[in-house]
mmCIF file of C-alpha atoms in Angstrom:
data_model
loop_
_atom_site.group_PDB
_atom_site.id
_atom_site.type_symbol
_atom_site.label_atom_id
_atom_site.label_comp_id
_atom_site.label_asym_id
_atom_site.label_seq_id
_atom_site.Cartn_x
_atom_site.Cartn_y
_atom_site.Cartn_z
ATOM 1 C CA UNK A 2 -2.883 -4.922 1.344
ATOM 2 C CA UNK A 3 -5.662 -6.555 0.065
ATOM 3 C CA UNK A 4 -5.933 -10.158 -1.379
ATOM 4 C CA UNK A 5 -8.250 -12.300 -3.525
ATOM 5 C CA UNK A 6 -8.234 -15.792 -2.557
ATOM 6 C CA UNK A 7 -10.472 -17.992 -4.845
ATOM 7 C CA UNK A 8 -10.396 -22.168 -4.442
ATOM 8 C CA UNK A 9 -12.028 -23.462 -7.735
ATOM 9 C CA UNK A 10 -11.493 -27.713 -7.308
ATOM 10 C CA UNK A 11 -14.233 -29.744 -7.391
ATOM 11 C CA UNK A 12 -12.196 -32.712 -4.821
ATOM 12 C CA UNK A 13 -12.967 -30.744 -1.532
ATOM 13 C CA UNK A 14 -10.240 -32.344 1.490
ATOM 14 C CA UNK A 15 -8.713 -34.100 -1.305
ATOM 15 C CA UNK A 16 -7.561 -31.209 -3.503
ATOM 16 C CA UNK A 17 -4.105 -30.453 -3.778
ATOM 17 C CA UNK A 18 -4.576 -26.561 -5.166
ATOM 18 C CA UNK A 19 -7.062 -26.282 -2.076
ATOM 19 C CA UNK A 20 -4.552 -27.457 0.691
ATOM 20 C CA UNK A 21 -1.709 -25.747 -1.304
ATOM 21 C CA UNK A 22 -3.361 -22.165 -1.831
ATOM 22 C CA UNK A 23 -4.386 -22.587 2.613
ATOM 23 C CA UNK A 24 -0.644 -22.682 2.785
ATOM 24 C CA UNK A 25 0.050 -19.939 0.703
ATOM 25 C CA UNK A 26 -3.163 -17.779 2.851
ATOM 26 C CA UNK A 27 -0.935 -19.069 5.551
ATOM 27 C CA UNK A 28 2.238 -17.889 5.013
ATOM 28 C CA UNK A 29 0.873 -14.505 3.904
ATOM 29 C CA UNK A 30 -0.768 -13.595 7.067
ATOM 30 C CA UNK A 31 2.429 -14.847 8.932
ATOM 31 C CA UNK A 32 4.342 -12.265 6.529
ATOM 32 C CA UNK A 33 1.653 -9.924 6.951
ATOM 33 C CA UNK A 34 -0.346 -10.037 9.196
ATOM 34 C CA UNK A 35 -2.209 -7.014 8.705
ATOM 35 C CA UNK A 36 -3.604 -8.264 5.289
ATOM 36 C CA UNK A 37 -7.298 -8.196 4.590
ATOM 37 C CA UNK A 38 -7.934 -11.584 2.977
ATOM 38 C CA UNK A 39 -11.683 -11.987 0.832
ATOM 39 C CA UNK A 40 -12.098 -16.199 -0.070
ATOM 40 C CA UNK A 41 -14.594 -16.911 -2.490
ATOM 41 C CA UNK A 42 -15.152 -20.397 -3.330
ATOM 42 C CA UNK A 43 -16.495 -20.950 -7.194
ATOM 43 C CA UNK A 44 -17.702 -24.664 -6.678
ATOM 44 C CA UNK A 45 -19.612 -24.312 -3.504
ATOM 45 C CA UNK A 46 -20.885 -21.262 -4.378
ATOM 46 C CA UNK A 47 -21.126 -21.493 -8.067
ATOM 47 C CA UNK A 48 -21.143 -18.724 -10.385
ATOM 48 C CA UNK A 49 -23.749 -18.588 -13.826
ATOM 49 C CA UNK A 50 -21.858 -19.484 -17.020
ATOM 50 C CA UNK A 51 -22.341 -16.476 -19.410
ATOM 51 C CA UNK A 52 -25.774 -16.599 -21.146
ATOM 52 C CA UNK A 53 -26.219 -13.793 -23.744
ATOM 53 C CA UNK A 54 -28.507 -11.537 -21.452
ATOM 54 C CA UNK A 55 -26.042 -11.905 -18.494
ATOM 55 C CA UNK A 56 -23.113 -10.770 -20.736
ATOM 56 C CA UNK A 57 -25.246 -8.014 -21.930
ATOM 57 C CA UNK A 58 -24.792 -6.813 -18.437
ATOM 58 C CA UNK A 59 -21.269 -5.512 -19.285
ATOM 59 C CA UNK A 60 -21.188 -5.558 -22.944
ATOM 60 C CA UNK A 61 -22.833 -5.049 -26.227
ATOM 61 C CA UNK A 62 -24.728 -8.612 -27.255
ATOM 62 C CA UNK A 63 -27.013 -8.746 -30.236
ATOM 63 C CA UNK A 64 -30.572 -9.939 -29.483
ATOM 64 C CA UNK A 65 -30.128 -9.959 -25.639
ATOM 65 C CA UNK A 66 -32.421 -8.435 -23.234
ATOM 66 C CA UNK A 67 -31.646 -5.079 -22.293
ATOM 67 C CA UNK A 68 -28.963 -4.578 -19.595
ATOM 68 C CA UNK A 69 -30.768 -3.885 -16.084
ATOM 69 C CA UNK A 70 -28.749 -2.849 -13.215
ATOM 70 C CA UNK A 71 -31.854 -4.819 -11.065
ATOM 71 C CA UNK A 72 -31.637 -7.616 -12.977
ATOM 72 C CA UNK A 73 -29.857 -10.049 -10.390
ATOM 73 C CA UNK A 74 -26.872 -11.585 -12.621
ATOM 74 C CA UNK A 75 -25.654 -8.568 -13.907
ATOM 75 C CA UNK A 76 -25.547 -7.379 -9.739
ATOM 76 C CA UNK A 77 -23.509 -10.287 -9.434
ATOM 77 C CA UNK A 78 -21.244 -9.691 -12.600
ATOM 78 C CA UNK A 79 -21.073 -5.937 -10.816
ATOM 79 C CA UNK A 80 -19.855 -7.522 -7.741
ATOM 80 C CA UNK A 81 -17.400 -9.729 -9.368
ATOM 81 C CA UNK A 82 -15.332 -7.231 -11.050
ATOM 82 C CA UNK A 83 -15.485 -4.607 -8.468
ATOM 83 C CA UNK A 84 -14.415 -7.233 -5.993
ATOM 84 C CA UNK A 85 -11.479 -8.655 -8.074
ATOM 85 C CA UNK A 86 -10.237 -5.076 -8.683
ATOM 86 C CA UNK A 87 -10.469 -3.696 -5.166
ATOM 87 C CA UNK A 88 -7.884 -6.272 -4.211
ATOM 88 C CA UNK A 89 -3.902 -6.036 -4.564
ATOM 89 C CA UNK A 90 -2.975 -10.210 -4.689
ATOM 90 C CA UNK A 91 -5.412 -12.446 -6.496
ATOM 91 C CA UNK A 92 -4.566 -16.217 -5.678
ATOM 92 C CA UNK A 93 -5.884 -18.473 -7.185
ATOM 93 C CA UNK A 94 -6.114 -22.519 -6.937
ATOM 94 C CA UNK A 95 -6.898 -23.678 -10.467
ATOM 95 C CA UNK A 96 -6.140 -27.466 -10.890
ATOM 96 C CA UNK A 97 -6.083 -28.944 -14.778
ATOM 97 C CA UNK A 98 -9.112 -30.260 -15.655
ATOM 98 C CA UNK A 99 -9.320 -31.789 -19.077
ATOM 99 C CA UNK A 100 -6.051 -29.705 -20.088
ATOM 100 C CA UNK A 101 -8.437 -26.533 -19.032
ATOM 101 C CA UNK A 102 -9.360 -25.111 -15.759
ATOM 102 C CA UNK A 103 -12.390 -25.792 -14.623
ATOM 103 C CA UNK A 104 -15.715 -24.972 -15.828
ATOM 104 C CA UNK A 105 -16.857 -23.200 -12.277
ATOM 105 C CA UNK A 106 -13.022 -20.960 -12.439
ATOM 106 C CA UNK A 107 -13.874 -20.236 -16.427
ATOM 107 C CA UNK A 108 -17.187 -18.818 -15.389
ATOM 108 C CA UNK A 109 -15.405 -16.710 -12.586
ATOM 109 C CA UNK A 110 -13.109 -15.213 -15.380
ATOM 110 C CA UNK A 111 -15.918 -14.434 -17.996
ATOM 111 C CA UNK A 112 -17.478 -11.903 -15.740
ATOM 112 C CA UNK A 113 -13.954 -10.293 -14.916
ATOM 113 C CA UNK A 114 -13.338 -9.608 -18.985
ATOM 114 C CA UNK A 115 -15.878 -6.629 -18.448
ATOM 115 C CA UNK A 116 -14.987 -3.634 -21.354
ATOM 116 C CA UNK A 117 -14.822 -0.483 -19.461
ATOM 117 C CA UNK A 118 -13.559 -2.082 -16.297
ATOM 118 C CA UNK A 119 -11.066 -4.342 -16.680
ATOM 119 C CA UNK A 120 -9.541 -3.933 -20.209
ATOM 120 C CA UNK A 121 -10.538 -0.816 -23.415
ATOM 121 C CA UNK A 122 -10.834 -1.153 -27.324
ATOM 122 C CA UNK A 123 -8.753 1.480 -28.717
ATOM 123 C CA UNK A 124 -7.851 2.360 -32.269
ATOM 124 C CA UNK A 125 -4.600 -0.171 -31.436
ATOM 125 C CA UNK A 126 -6.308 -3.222 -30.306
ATOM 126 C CA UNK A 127 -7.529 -4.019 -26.831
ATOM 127 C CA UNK A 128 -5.867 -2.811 -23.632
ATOM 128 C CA UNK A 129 -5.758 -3.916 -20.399
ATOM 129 C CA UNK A 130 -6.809 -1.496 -17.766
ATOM 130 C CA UNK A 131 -5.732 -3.608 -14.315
ATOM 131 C CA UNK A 132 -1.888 -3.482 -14.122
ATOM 132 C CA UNK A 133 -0.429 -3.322 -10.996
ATOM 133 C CA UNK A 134 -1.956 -6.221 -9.699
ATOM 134 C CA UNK A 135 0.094 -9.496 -8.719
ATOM 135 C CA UNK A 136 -1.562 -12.952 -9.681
ATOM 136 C CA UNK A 137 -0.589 -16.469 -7.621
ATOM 137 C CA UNK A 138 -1.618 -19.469 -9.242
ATOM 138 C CA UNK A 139 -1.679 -22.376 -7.251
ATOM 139 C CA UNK A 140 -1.684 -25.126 -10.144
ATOM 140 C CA UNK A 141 -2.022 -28.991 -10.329
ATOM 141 C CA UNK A 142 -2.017 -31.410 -12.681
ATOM 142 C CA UNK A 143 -2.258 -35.101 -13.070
ATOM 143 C CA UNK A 144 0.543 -35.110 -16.173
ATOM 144 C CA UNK A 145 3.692 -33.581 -16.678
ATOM 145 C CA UNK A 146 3.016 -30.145 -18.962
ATOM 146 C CA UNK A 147 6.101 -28.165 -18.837
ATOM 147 C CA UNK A 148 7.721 -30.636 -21.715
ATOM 148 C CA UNK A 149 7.191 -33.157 -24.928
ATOM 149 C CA UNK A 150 5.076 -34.695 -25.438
ATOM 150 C CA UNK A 151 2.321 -32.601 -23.283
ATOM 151 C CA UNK A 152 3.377 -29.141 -23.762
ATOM 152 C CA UNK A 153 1.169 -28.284 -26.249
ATOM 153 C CA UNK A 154 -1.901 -29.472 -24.438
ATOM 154 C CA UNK A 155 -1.065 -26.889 -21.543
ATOM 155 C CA UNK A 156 -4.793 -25.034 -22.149
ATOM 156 C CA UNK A 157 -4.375 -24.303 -18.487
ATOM 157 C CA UNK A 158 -1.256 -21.886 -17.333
ATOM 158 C CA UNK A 159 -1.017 -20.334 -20.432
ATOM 159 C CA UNK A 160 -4.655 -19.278 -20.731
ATOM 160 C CA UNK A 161 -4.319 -18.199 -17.255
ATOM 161 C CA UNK A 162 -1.343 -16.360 -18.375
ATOM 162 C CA UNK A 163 -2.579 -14.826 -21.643
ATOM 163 C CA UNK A 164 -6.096 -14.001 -19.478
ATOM 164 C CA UNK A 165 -4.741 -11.949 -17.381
ATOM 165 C CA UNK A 166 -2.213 -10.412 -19.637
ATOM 166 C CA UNK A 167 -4.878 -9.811 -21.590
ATOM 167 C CA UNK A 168 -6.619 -7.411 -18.163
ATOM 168 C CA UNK A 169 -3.228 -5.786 -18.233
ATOM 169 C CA UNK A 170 -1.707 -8.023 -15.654
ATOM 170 C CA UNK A 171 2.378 -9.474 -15.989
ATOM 171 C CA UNK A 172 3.007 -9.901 -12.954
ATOM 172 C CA UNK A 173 1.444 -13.686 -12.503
ATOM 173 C CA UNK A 174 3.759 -15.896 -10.725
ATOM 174 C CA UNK A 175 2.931 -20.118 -10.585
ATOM 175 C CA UNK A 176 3.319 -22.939 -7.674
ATOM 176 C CA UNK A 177 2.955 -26.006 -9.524
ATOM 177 C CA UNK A 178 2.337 -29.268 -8.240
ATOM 178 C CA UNK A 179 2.504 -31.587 -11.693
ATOM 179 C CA UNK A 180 2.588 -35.704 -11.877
ATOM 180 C CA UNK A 181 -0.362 -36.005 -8.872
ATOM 181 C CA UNK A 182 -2.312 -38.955 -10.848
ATOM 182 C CA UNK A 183 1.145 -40.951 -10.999
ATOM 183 C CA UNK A 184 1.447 -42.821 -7.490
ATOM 184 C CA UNK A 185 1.665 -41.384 -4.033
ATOM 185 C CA UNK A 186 5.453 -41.200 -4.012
ATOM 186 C CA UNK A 187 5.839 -38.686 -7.308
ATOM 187 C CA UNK A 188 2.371 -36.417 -6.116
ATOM 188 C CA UNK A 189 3.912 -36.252 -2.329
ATOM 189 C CA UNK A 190 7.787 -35.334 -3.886
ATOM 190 C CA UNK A 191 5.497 -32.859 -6.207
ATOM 191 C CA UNK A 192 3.752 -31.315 -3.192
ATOM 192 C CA UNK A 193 6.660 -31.169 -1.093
ATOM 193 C CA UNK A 194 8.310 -29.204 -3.549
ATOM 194 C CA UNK A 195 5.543 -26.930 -4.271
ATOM 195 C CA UNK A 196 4.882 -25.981 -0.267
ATOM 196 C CA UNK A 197 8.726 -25.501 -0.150
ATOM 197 C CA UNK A 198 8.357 -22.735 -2.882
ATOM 198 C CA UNK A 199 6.057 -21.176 -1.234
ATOM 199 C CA UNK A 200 7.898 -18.865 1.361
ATOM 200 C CA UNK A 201 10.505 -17.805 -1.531
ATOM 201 C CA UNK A 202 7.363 -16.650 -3.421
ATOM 202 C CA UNK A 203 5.261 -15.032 -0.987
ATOM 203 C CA UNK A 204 8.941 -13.501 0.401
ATOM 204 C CA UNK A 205 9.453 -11.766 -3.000
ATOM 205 C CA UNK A 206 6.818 -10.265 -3.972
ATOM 206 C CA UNK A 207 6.591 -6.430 -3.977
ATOM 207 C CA UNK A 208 3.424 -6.273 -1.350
ATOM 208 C CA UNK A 209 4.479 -3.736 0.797
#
């Protein structure tokens, strides 16, 4: 088994999707401890937002450059997708920024929406070509999203959701730590809650 562990908040010791997502790494290797576990970390080591001549890399862009395999972004796009689909369990600590994720996670996903690789145009619409995978999100926010008057502003699990739907992907699963900008007392009940999800999770998930 194989997993993906990406940390994508810019508040370094005081991120709560960073500390949360080390438990989760935790309790995986204490479930199975025979996992191979790859971090990358998209704000220390940040990743190019999509120009037009890095996209043409991996797709069709008019009035880019030519696509080079030398040229160094599009190695790095290369590396990018054939790292995120060599692995079984992609989790992932994406706090709300803005009602988003952040900029440094976005620019992660752009170079995972590769045609060819990770989803196909077909005669039917677009189809995603990495099922089987299982996503974690490890999500924060300040707010509470999951009801009026917020819901709608949710531009954070449900485009992670309709993302990686989009690649193909269902089985995406959540730990949610909401209400972390409202006082110690609410963010520590939020956290406690979230870390005591976190074995029932990890427990059922089908990563034998």
């Amino acid at each position: 088994m194989k997993i993906l562990h990406i940390d994508s908040s810019i508040s370094g010791d005081y991120s709560v999707t960073r500390a949360l997502s080390a438990d989760v790494i935790r309790e995986i290797k204490a479930h199975y401890p025979q996992a191979e576990i790859t971090y990358r970390d998209v704000v220390r080591n940040e990743i190019s937002h999509l120009t037009a001549d890095i996209a043409a890399g991996f797709r069709v862009v008019a009035g880019s450059q030519p696509a080079s395999d030398r040229h160094p972004e599009h190695q790095i796009s290369q590396q990018l997708v054939d790292e995120f689909l060599a692995h079984d369990l992609i989790v992932i600590a994406a706090p709300m920024y803005n009602f988003s994720v952040s900029s440094q996670l976005k620019a992660w996903l752009d170079r995972l929406a590769q045609p060819g690789k990770t989803f196909q145009y077909t005669a039917t619409g677009p189809v995603g070509l990495a099922e089987g995978k299982q996503v974690l999100i490890i999500s924060a926010r300040g707010g509470f999203y999951l009801q009026p008057p917020f819901d709608g502003m949710d531009f954070q699990e449900k485009y992670l959701r309709a993302f990686f739907g989009f690649l193909g992907i269902d089985a995406l699963h959540i730990i949610r730590a909401e209400g972390t900008s409202k006082g110690d007392d609410i963010k520590n009940q939020q956290i406690a809650a979230a870390r005591s999800a976190i074995s029932n999770i990890i427990a059922a998930l089908p990563l034998n």
